[in-house]
Amino acid sequence: MMTNMKAARIHSYGAPEVLAYEDAPRPEPGEGEVLIRVQAAGVNPIDWKIRSGQMKDMIAHKLPLILGWDVAGVLEAVGPGVTNLKTGSPVYGSLNMTRNGAYAEYVLAGVSDVALKPTTLKPIQAAAVPVVALTAWQALFEIAKLSAGQRVLIHGAAGGVGSLAVQFARWKGAQVIATASAQNHARLRELGANEILDYKAVRFEDTVENVDVILDTIGGDTQERSWGVLKKGGILVSTVSPPSAETAAAYGVRGELVFVQPNAKQLTEIAQLIDAGLLRLNIETVLPLADADKAHELGQRGQTRGKIVLQVVD
Ligand SMILES: NC(=O)c1ccc[n+]([C@@H]2O[C@H](COP(=O)([O-])OP(=O)(O)OC[C@H]3O[C@@H](n4cnc5c(N)ncnc54)[C@H](OP(=O)(O)O)[C@@H]3O)[C@@H](O)[C@H]2O)c1
């Protein structure tokens, strides 16, 4: 007999109202999968980009679709062949975005997509970490190979990805130049940024030069104006728009687009940094799962200063 669970899912693409809080079939773990009893689901810009339909040519989804690929919870069951994780373990993870997500009481994950949750974080805090932390980590360390002593310019440093990137780069021993609104400068100084520019008041390209790495979480005009700021041989990594290979070549630099991948090993390293007190998180809003539509309205307005998380159980 099929068991149901509560979920916030979409039957068609559109405005936040297409998110329906309703019964959905509870999944069963297959080979190499685990079933997570969700405690909290993190909300990310990709969630409303997928909900609105703007990603439908890039990621093929079957509707209805449960959104939300950042999760913290407890393992309810493990599928055949899973030996490294046990029922009852507290986990967190960034899930495969081609499948149903974590705006639900239960979600399936691949065994290599989840890691043990940082012990010092509550589930609502842990659920805010995986997507933004893995994006920053993969952009800076896997793609840009950022090393101690290098100079990195982080656009959108006050955002979810940017604020983790500032901390990872400082932890690596890099010099960080950050762009953010004036209201976020004090916080970025606390996170370790060496130089902070108010992008609403100054043009960064007038004062910054010779950087080794740029992390672009903004795209558009910000990306276009960034090329001349790089050293020869430097690299721009964007989270939002594919950098032009021709423009990069003309400047003697490289440009790459990052697309975050689930990675249990990296999440384990990130959990260690969190438990050592080396990373700070900024959670601004916690809403119940039934209010997923409100979470999207709020996030899309772009006025939040920290992460939004949906609490699934108390
Ligand atoms: N490719 C991938 O795998 C991947 C993964 C994760 C995220 N992303 C994308 O990356 C982008 C950022 O994600 P996020 O979660 O960090 O978003 P977020 O938390 O909503 O951050 C947005 C931040 O951008 C800042 N901002 C806006 N305009 C700016 C400008 N012109 N210059 C500098 N800062 C500016 C705002 O800072 P102030 O408040 O200081 O103005 C705000 O804090 C989104 O588009 C998301 O979809 C892609």
Tab-separated table of C-alpha atoms and ligand atoms in Angstrom:
chain	number	residue	atom	x	y	z
A	1	MET	CA	0.000	0.000	0.000
A	2	MET	CA	1.305	3.459	-0.921
A	3	THR	CA	2.054	5.736	2.040
A	4	ASN	CA	1.628	9.473	1.656
A	5	MET	CA	3.616	12.402	3.025
A	6	LYS	CA	3.167	16.163	3.037
A	7	ALA	CA	5.110	18.056	0.358
A	8	ALA	CA	5.224	21.447	-1.348
A	9	ARG	CA	5.276	20.728	-5.066
A	10	ILE	CA	4.454	22.188	-8.451
A	11	HIS	CA	2.158	20.782	-11.156
A	12	SER	CA	3.027	23.556	-13.603
A	13	TYR	CA	5.657	26.289	-13.872
A	14	GLY	CA	4.743	29.783	-12.743
A	15	ALA	CA	4.452	32.292	-9.874
A	16	PRO	CA	4.930	31.305	-6.183
A	17	GLU	CA	1.214	30.333	-6.020
A	18	VAL	CA	1.921	27.224	-8.134
A	19	LEU	CA	3.544	25.714	-5.031
A	20	ALA	CA	0.889	23.399	-3.591
A	21	TYR	CA	1.198	22.046	-0.040
A	22	GLU	CA	-0.428	18.642	-0.376
A	23	ASP	CA	-0.125	14.868	-0.050
A	24	ALA	CA	2.446	13.163	-2.254
A	25	PRO	CA	3.652	9.554	-2.383
A	26	ARG	CA	6.401	8.765	0.110
A	27	PRO	CA	9.380	7.333	-1.806
A	28	GLU	CA	11.260	4.090	-1.026
A	29	PRO	CA	15.062	3.905	-1.266
A	30	GLY	CA	16.475	1.829	-4.113
A	31	GLU	CA	19.990	0.474	-4.630
A	32	GLY	CA	22.604	2.973	-3.403
A	33	GLU	CA	19.963	5.380	-2.052
A	34	VAL	CA	18.928	6.592	1.390
A	35	LEU	CA	15.558	7.892	2.600
A	36	ILE	CA	15.879	11.059	4.696
A	37	ARG	CA	13.198	12.119	7.195
A	38	VAL	CA	13.470	15.831	6.453
A	39	GLN	CA	13.785	18.220	9.390
A	40	ALA	CA	14.566	21.339	7.374
A	41	ALA	CA	14.974	22.342	3.729
A	42	GLY	CA	17.112	25.294	2.638
A	43	VAL	CA	15.700	27.713	0.051
A	44	ASN	CA	17.970	28.863	-2.813
A	45	PRO	CA	17.528	31.081	-5.906
A	46	ILE	CA	17.662	27.924	-8.092
A	47	ASP	CA	14.356	26.867	-6.458
A	48	TRP	CA	12.433	29.837	-7.867
A	49	LYS	CA	14.343	29.720	-11.151
A	50	ILE	CA	13.133	26.109	-11.592
A	51	ARG	CA	9.597	26.908	-10.303
A	52	SER	CA	9.187	29.766	-12.776
A	53	GLY	CA	10.185	27.537	-15.725
A	54	GLN	CA	13.285	29.521	-16.658
A	55	MET	CA	15.515	26.439	-16.257
A	56	LYS	CA	13.281	24.019	-18.140
A	57	ASP	CA	15.528	23.818	-21.194
A	58	MET	CA	18.591	23.135	-19.015
A	59	ILE	CA	17.224	20.628	-16.491
A	60	ALA	CA	14.606	18.109	-17.611
A	61	HIS	CA	11.994	17.623	-14.865
A	62	LYS	CA	8.896	15.491	-14.688
A	63	LEU	CA	5.939	17.304	-13.116
A	64	PRO	CA	4.648	17.236	-10.433
A	65	LEU	CA	7.986	18.177	-8.896
A	66	ILE	CA	8.936	18.662	-5.253
A	67	LEU	CA	11.358	21.596	-5.036
A	68	GLY	CA	14.280	22.273	-2.664
A	69	TRP	CA	17.640	20.556	-2.941
A	70	ASP	CA	19.231	21.587	0.376
A	71	VAL	CA	18.352	19.235	3.207
A	72	ALA	CA	19.017	18.356	6.830
A	73	GLY	CA	17.348	15.385	8.455
A	74	VAL	CA	17.685	11.898	9.854
A	75	LEU	CA	18.136	8.690	7.880
A	76	GLU	CA	14.849	6.813	7.981
A	77	ALA	CA	15.974	3.881	5.814
A	78	VAL	CA	18.876	2.830	3.642
A	79	GLY	CA	18.552	0.983	0.343
A	80	PRO	CA	20.303	-2.214	-0.759
A	81	GLY	CA	24.089	-1.905	-1.016
A	82	VAL	CA	24.382	1.059	1.377
A	83	THR	CA	26.993	0.241	3.999
A	84	ASN	CA	28.591	3.570	4.968
A	85	LEU	CA	25.458	5.237	6.408
A	86	LYS	CA	23.128	3.940	9.097
A	87	THR	CA	19.453	4.433	9.873
A	88	GLY	CA	19.075	7.120	12.542
A	89	SER	CA	22.161	9.132	11.492
A	90	PRO	CA	21.757	12.917	11.284
A	91	VAL	CA	22.749	14.064	7.783
A	92	TYR	CA	22.851	17.119	5.558
A	93	GLY	CA	23.282	17.376	1.826
A	94	SER	CA	22.787	19.013	-1.508
A	95	LEU	CA	20.595	16.764	-3.636
A	96	ASN	CA	20.502	15.942	-7.334
A	97	MET	CA	18.459	18.760	-8.911
A	98	THR	CA	17.011	16.545	-11.625
A	99	ARG	CA	14.960	14.668	-8.999
A	100	ASN	CA	12.358	15.470	-6.335
A	101	GLY	CA	13.701	17.778	-3.628
A	102	ALA	CA	13.346	18.274	0.102
A	103	TYR	CA	10.248	20.502	0.490
A	104	ALA	CA	8.664	17.351	1.950
A	105	GLU	CA	8.548	15.091	4.961
A	106	TYR	CA	10.796	12.563	3.201
A	107	VAL	CA	13.290	12.716	0.347
A	108	LEU	CA	15.567	10.224	-1.412
A	109	ALA	CA	19.277	10.939	-1.764
A	110	GLY	CA	22.137	9.161	-3.462
A	111	VAL	CA	24.530	7.709	-0.929
A	112	SER	CA	27.325	10.018	-2.118
A	113	ASP	CA	25.156	13.148	-1.872
A	114	VAL	CA	24.867	13.338	1.932
A	115	ALA	CA	27.293	13.554	4.838
A	116	LEU	CA	26.965	13.564	8.601
A	117	LYS	CA	25.536	16.887	9.767
A	118	PRO	CA	27.890	19.269	11.618
A	119	THR	CA	27.329	18.369	15.263
A	120	THR	CA	27.299	22.019	16.380
A	121	LEU	CA	24.409	22.986	14.093
A	122	LYS	CA	20.674	22.508	14.502
A	123	PRO	CA	18.920	21.040	11.446
A	124	ILE	CA	17.497	24.451	10.436
A	125	GLN	CA	21.040	25.841	10.375
A	126	ALA	CA	22.572	22.830	8.609
A	127	ALA	CA	19.943	22.925	5.850
A	128	ALA	CA	21.154	26.409	4.881
A	129	VAL	CA	24.694	25.227	4.151
A	130	PRO	CA	25.142	22.609	1.393
A	131	VAL	CA	24.251	24.347	-1.909
A	132	VAL	CA	25.931	27.683	-1.121
A	133	ALA	CA	28.973	26.118	0.546
A	134	LEU	CA	29.561	23.528	-2.192
A	135	THR	CA	29.143	26.176	-4.901
A	136	ALA	CA	31.724	28.446	-3.260
A	137	TRP	CA	34.077	25.515	-2.572
A	138	GLN	CA	33.862	24.050	-6.086
A	139	ALA	CA	34.244	27.479	-7.747
A	140	LEU	CA	37.240	28.585	-5.657
A	141	PHE	CA	39.097	25.343	-5.045
A	142	GLU	CA	38.149	22.860	-7.806
A	143	ILE	CA	37.869	25.278	-10.728
A	144	ALA	CA	39.997	28.332	-9.810
A	145	LYS	CA	42.517	26.357	-7.662
A	146	LEU	CA	42.741	29.360	-5.307
A	147	SER	CA	45.885	29.290	-3.161
A	148	ALA	CA	47.425	31.190	-0.238
A	149	GLY	CA	48.601	34.694	-1.063
A	150	GLN	CA	46.420	35.080	-4.178
A	151	ARG	CA	44.008	37.980	-4.572
A	152	VAL	CA	40.329	37.148	-5.106
A	153	LEU	CA	37.470	39.522	-5.976
A	154	ILE	CA	34.083	38.235	-4.781
A	155	HIS	CA	31.020	39.850	-6.379
A	156	GLY	CA	27.860	39.517	-4.286
A	157	ALA	CA	29.887	38.827	-1.148
A	158	ALA	CA	26.912	39.409	1.161
A	159	GLY	CA	24.849	36.690	-0.532
A	160	GLY	CA	24.616	33.031	0.407
A	161	VAL	CA	27.389	31.857	-1.955
A	162	GLY	CA	29.466	35.022	-1.546
A	163	SER	CA	29.581	35.031	2.254
A	164	LEU	CA	30.806	31.422	2.326
A	165	ALA	CA	33.301	32.197	-0.442
A	166	VAL	CA	34.771	35.076	1.591
A	167	GLN	CA	35.337	32.720	4.533
A	168	PHE	CA	36.763	29.845	2.461
A	169	ALA	CA	39.147	32.200	0.673
A	170	ARG	CA	40.400	33.699	3.963
A	171	TRP	CA	40.765	30.196	5.444
A	172	LYS	CA	42.963	29.315	2.436
A	173	GLY	CA	45.109	32.408	3.096
A	174	ALA	CA	43.960	34.465	0.095
A	175	GLN	CA	43.417	38.250	0.100
A	176	VAL	CA	39.717	39.023	-0.320
A	177	ILE	CA	38.176	42.026	-2.055
A	178	ALA	CA	34.394	41.977	-1.677
A	179	THR	CA	31.549	43.915	-3.308
A	180	ALA	CA	28.364	44.513	-1.292
A	181	SER	CA	25.862	47.203	-0.255
A	182	ALA	CA	27.057	49.485	2.535
A	183	GLN	CA	24.640	47.900	5.059
A	184	ASN	CA	26.573	44.604	4.775
A	185	HIS	CA	30.116	45.952	5.142
A	186	ALA	CA	30.437	45.499	8.915
A	187	ARG	CA	29.407	41.865	8.634
A	188	LEU	CA	31.821	41.210	5.770
A	189	ARG	CA	34.640	42.741	7.800
A	190	GLU	CA	33.777	40.272	10.598
A	191	LEU	CA	33.934	37.441	8.051
A	192	GLY	CA	37.484	38.507	7.191
A	193	ALA	CA	37.178	40.452	3.908
A	194	ASN	CA	40.310	42.600	3.485
A	195	GLU	CA	38.743	45.275	1.273
A	196	ILE	CA	35.045	45.962	0.759
A	197	LEU	CA	33.543	48.067	-2.034
A	198	ASP	CA	30.021	49.470	-2.134
A	199	TYR	CA	28.931	48.503	-5.639
A	200	LYS	CA	26.160	51.111	-5.519
A	201	ALA	CA	28.638	53.946	-4.917
A	202	VAL	CA	31.834	52.994	-6.765
A	203	ARG	CA	32.796	51.178	-9.931
A	204	PHE	CA	35.016	48.314	-8.758
A	205	GLU	CA	37.069	48.398	-11.974
A	206	ASP	CA	38.224	51.940	-11.114
A	207	THR	CA	40.039	50.786	-7.973
A	208	VAL	CA	40.732	47.052	-8.259
A	209	GLU	CA	43.447	45.493	-10.449
A	210	ASN	CA	45.714	42.476	-10.702
A	211	VAL	CA	43.433	39.896	-9.114
A	212	ASP	CA	44.106	36.206	-9.625
A	213	VAL	CA	40.520	34.986	-9.261
A	214	ILE	CA	37.060	36.537	-9.591
A	215	LEU	CA	33.962	34.822	-8.244
A	216	ASP	CA	30.981	36.316	-10.070
A	217	THR	CA	27.608	35.582	-8.431
A	218	ILE	CA	25.897	38.499	-10.234
A	219	GLY	CA	26.521	38.163	-14.004
A	220	GLY	CA	25.487	40.676	-16.696
A	221	ASP	CA	27.199	44.036	-16.596
A	222	THR	CA	29.158	43.068	-13.445
A	223	GLN	CA	30.737	40.171	-15.335
A	224	GLU	CA	31.435	42.282	-18.425
A	225	ARG	CA	33.233	44.945	-16.378
A	226	SER	CA	35.320	42.328	-14.547
A	227	TRP	CA	37.666	41.105	-17.264
A	228	GLY	CA	40.161	43.972	-17.102
A	229	VAL	CA	40.554	43.541	-13.337
A	230	LEU	CA	42.191	40.117	-13.717
A	231	LYS	CA	45.931	39.498	-13.974
A	232	LYS	CA	47.103	37.803	-17.174
A	233	GLY	CA	46.462	34.084	-16.647
A	234	GLY	CA	43.765	34.803	-14.054
A	235	ILE	CA	40.318	33.210	-13.961
A	236	LEU	CA	36.716	34.374	-13.605
A	237	VAL	CA	34.256	31.769	-12.329
A	238	SER	CA	30.573	32.645	-12.614
A	239	THR	CA	27.651	31.029	-10.823
A	240	VAL	CA	25.131	32.717	-13.109
A	241	SER	CA	26.093	33.311	-16.738
A	242	PRO	CA	28.520	31.445	-19.003
A	243	PRO	CA	31.564	33.686	-19.528
A	244	SER	CA	32.459	34.420	-23.161
A	245	ALA	CA	35.484	32.339	-24.252
A	246	GLU	CA	36.362	34.980	-26.886
A	247	THR	CA	36.396	37.836	-24.379
A	248	ALA	CA	38.431	35.775	-21.908
A	249	ALA	CA	40.989	34.942	-24.627
A	250	ALA	CA	41.218	38.602	-25.670
A	251	TYR	CA	42.227	39.497	-22.105
A	252	GLY	CA	44.601	36.520	-21.749
A	253	VAL	CA	42.510	35.025	-18.934
A	254	ARG	CA	40.033	32.160	-18.483
A	255	GLY	CA	36.304	32.113	-17.749
A	256	GLU	CA	34.262	29.192	-16.391
A	257	LEU	CA	30.689	28.559	-15.273
A	258	VAL	CA	30.297	26.473	-12.113
A	259	PHE	CA	27.331	24.138	-11.748
A	260	VAL	CA	27.200	22.843	-8.193
A	261	GLN	CA	27.472	19.065	-7.778
A	262	PRO	CA	26.477	17.018	-4.721
A	263	ASN	CA	29.662	15.931	-2.909
A	264	ALA	CA	29.678	14.073	0.408
A	265	LYS	CA	33.453	14.294	0.828
A	266	GLN	CA	33.478	18.082	0.522
A	267	LEU	CA	30.470	18.318	2.873
A	268	THR	CA	32.417	16.314	5.457
A	269	GLU	CA	35.335	18.770	5.224
A	270	ILE	CA	32.919	21.709	5.444
A	271	ALA	CA	31.262	20.144	8.523
A	272	GLN	CA	34.697	19.937	10.162
A	273	LEU	CA	35.304	23.649	9.509
A	274	ILE	CA	31.885	24.484	10.951
A	275	ASP	CA	32.442	22.338	14.047
A	276	ALA	CA	35.857	23.967	14.535
A	277	GLY	CA	34.060	27.339	14.699
A	278	LEU	CA	35.639	28.580	11.462
A	279	LEU	CA	32.502	29.363	9.443
A	280	ARG	CA	29.661	31.723	10.258
A	281	LEU	CA	26.175	31.366	8.827
A	282	ASN	CA	23.444	33.938	8.514
A	283	ILE	CA	19.930	32.549	8.731
A	284	GLU	CA	17.353	35.269	8.476
A	285	THR	CA	13.978	33.599	8.107
A	286	VAL	CA	12.542	30.253	9.157
A	287	LEU	CA	9.075	29.386	7.828
A	288	PRO	CA	6.946	26.221	8.042
A	289	LEU	CA	6.880	23.916	4.989
A	290	ALA	CA	3.257	24.931	4.309
A	291	ASP	CA	4.542	28.475	3.642
A	292	ALA	CA	6.964	27.520	0.841
A	293	ASP	CA	5.138	29.984	-1.457
A	294	LYS	CA	5.795	32.820	1.035
A	295	ALA	CA	9.457	31.786	1.268
A	296	HIS	CA	9.736	32.147	-2.513
A	297	GLU	CA	8.000	35.553	-2.564
A	298	LEU	CA	10.387	36.761	0.101
A	299	GLY	CA	13.517	35.330	-1.504
A	300	GLN	CA	12.661	36.566	-4.975
A	301	ARG	CA	12.273	40.137	-3.763
A	302	GLY	CA	16.028	39.989	-3.094
A	303	GLN	CA	15.829	41.992	0.121
A	304	THR	CA	16.772	39.271	2.590
A	305	ARG	CA	20.217	39.517	4.126
A	306	GLY	CA	20.548	35.864	5.053
A	307	LYS	CA	19.258	32.444	4.172
A	308	ILE	CA	15.626	31.337	4.187
A	309	VAL	CA	14.901	27.875	5.584
A	310	LEU	CA	11.704	25.803	5.669
A	311	GLN	CA	11.203	23.933	8.919
A	312	VAL	CA	9.550	20.576	8.331
A	313	VAL	CA	9.401	19.207	11.904
A	314	ASP	CA	9.940	20.993	15.237
B	1	LIG	N1	25.676	27.667	-10.855
B	1	LIG	C1	25.437	27.130	-9.665
B	1	LIG	O1	25.710	25.967	-9.394
B	1	LIG	C2	24.839	28.008	-8.613
B	1	LIG	C3	24.816	27.576	-7.282
B	1	LIG	C4	24.319	28.444	-6.301
B	1	LIG	C5	23.829	29.702	-6.685
B	1	LIG	N2	23.831	30.052	-7.995
B	1	LIG	C6	23.351	31.382	-8.422
B	1	LIG	O2	24.227	32.354	-7.886
B	1	LIG	C7	23.515	33.545	-7.590
B	1	LIG	C8	23.770	33.946	-6.142
B	1	LIG	O3	23.200	32.978	-5.275
B	1	LIG	P1	23.071	33.269	-3.721
B	1	LIG	O4	22.394	32.087	-3.109
B	1	LIG	O5	24.377	33.711	-3.180
B	1	LIG	O6	22.059	34.516	-3.784
B	1	LIG	P2	21.599	35.518	-2.625
B	1	LIG	O7	21.927	34.952	-1.290
B	1	LIG	O8	20.189	35.871	-2.960
B	1	LIG	O9	22.571	36.769	-2.826
B	1	LIG	C9	22.284	37.864	-3.563
B	1	LIG	C10	23.280	38.978	-3.123
B	1	LIG	O10	23.668	39.665	-4.287
B	1	LIG	C11	24.082	40.945	-3.873
B	1	LIG	N3	24.077	41.826	-5.040
B	1	LIG	C12	23.051	42.145	-5.859
B	1	LIG	N4	23.494	42.911	-6.873
B	1	LIG	C13	24.843	43.067	-6.695
B	1	LIG	C14	25.884	43.721	-7.422
B	1	LIG	N5	25.631	44.401	-8.551
B	1	LIG	N6	27.170	43.642	-6.959
B	1	LIG	C15	27.451	42.971	-5.837
B	1	LIG	N7	26.506	42.325	-5.083
B	1	LIG	C16	25.223	42.379	-5.523
B	1	LIG	C17	23.154	41.335	-2.752
B	1	LIG	O11	23.994	41.968	-1.817
B	1	LIG	P3	23.712	43.322	-1.049
B	1	LIG	O12	22.604	43.000	-0.052
B	1	LIG	O13	25.011	43.606	-0.423
B	1	LIG	O14	23.270	44.334	-2.084
B	1	LIG	C18	22.666	39.976	-2.204
B	1	LIG	O15	23.197	39.730	-0.922
B	1	LIG	C19	22.026	33.237	-7.903
B	1	LIG	O16	21.720	33.726	-9.176
B	1	LIG	C20	21.983	31.720	-7.874
B	1	LIG	O17	20.944	31.173	-8.668
B	1	LIG	C21	24.313	29.235	-8.967
